[in-house]
Amino acid sequence: MTDDQELAERDRAVLAMERRSWPGPGAKERAIREQLGISPVRYYQLLNALLDDARALAHDPVTVNRLRRVRDARRSRR
């Protein structure tokens, strides 16, 4: 991370990827590999950590709160 208040460029890119809508199966995973240069598994690990990061919430509250709700709903179904 750059400092205590800002997200790293990669973290901002992960959140930006989550804001997009995807046309079909595989498109998002392909974009993750091509645009971010990481595996989808690593992407989702980073994303999950970002959901608990106050800087991510400050940077993109709509996306982070939406993803937190999805995550919490999945957890409650288990």
Short mmCIF file of C-alpha atoms in Angstrom, two decimals:
data_model
loop_
_atom_site.label_atom_id
_atom_site.label_comp_id
_atom_site.label_asym_id
_atom_site.label_seq_id
_atom_site.Cartn_x
_atom_site.Cartn_y
_atom_site.Cartn_z
CA MET A 1 0.00 0.00 0.00
CA THR A 2 1.17 3.51 -0.69
CA ASP A 3 0.25 5.13 2.61
CA ASP A 4 -2.32 4.81 5.36
CA GLN A 5 -5.07 6.50 3.37
CA GLU A 6 -4.69 5.30 -0.23
CA LEU A 7 -5.25 1.97 -1.89
CA ALA A 8 -2.57 0.53 -4.12
CA GLU A 9 -3.19 0.73 -7.86
CA ARG A 10 -3.84 -3.03 -8.05
CA ASP A 11 -6.45 -2.79 -5.29
CA ARG A 12 -8.22 0.04 -7.11
CA ALA A 13 -8.13 -2.05 -10.29
CA VAL A 14 -9.72 -5.02 -8.46
CA LEU A 15 -12.57 -2.82 -7.24
CA ALA A 16 -13.00 -1.34 -10.72
CA MET A 17 -13.26 -4.87 -12.15
CA GLU A 18 -16.06 -5.62 -9.67
CA ARG A 19 -18.02 -2.54 -10.80
CA ARG A 20 -18.26 -3.84 -14.36
CA SER A 21 -20.91 -6.15 -15.70
CA TRP A 22 -19.78 -9.21 -17.65
CA PRO A 23 -21.38 -10.58 -20.83
CA GLY A 24 -21.01 -14.28 -20.15
CA PRO A 25 -19.14 -17.08 -18.45
CA GLY A 26 -15.38 -16.81 -18.64
CA ALA A 27 -15.23 -13.16 -19.69
CA LYS A 28 -14.39 -11.87 -16.22
CA GLU A 29 -11.80 -14.57 -15.56
CA ARG A 30 -10.16 -13.83 -18.91
CA ALA A 31 -10.09 -10.09 -18.11
CA ILE A 32 -8.57 -10.78 -14.69
CA ARG A 33 -5.71 -12.70 -16.29
CA GLU A 34 -5.18 -10.24 -19.16
CA GLN A 35 -5.65 -6.92 -17.39
CA LEU A 36 -4.37 -7.66 -13.90
CA GLY A 37 -1.90 -10.45 -14.68
CA ILE A 38 -3.06 -12.62 -11.79
CA SER A 39 -5.07 -15.83 -11.50
CA PRO A 40 -8.78 -15.65 -10.70
CA VAL A 41 -8.11 -17.48 -7.42
CA ARG A 42 -5.61 -14.79 -6.35
CA TYR A 43 -8.02 -12.09 -7.52
CA TYR A 44 -10.79 -13.38 -5.25
CA GLN A 45 -8.36 -13.67 -2.33
CA LEU A 46 -7.38 -10.03 -2.81
CA LEU A 47 -11.01 -8.98 -3.23
CA ASN A 48 -12.09 -10.72 -0.05
CA ALA A 49 -9.33 -8.98 1.90
CA LEU A 50 -10.34 -5.63 0.39
CA LEU A 51 -13.90 -6.04 1.68
CA ASP A 52 -12.50 -5.75 5.22
CA ASP A 53 -10.23 -2.79 4.43
CA ALA A 54 -11.50 0.64 5.52
CA ARG A 55 -9.55 2.26 2.67
CA ALA A 56 -11.48 0.19 0.13
CA LEU A 57 -14.75 1.22 1.75
CA ALA A 58 -13.72 4.88 1.58
CA HIS A 59 -12.62 4.50 -2.07
CA ASP A 60 -15.75 2.73 -3.36
CA PRO A 61 -18.47 2.40 -0.70
CA VAL A 62 -21.20 1.27 -3.09
CA THR A 63 -19.22 -1.66 -4.49
CA VAL A 64 -17.71 -2.70 -1.16
CA ASN A 65 -21.05 -2.60 0.66
CA ARG A 66 -22.75 -4.57 -2.15
CA LEU A 67 -20.06 -7.24 -2.06
CA ARG A 68 -20.17 -7.40 1.73
CA ARG A 69 -23.92 -8.06 1.56
CA VAL A 70 -23.36 -10.86 -0.98
CA ARG A 71 -20.61 -12.38 1.14
CA ASP A 72 -22.71 -12.19 4.31
CA ALA A 73 -25.70 -13.79 2.57
CA ARG A 74 -23.52 -16.67 1.37
CA ARG A 75 -22.12 -17.17 4.86
CA SER A 76 -25.56 -17.22 6.45
CA ARG A 77 -26.72 -19.95 4.03
CA ARG A 78 -23.94 -22.28 5.21
#
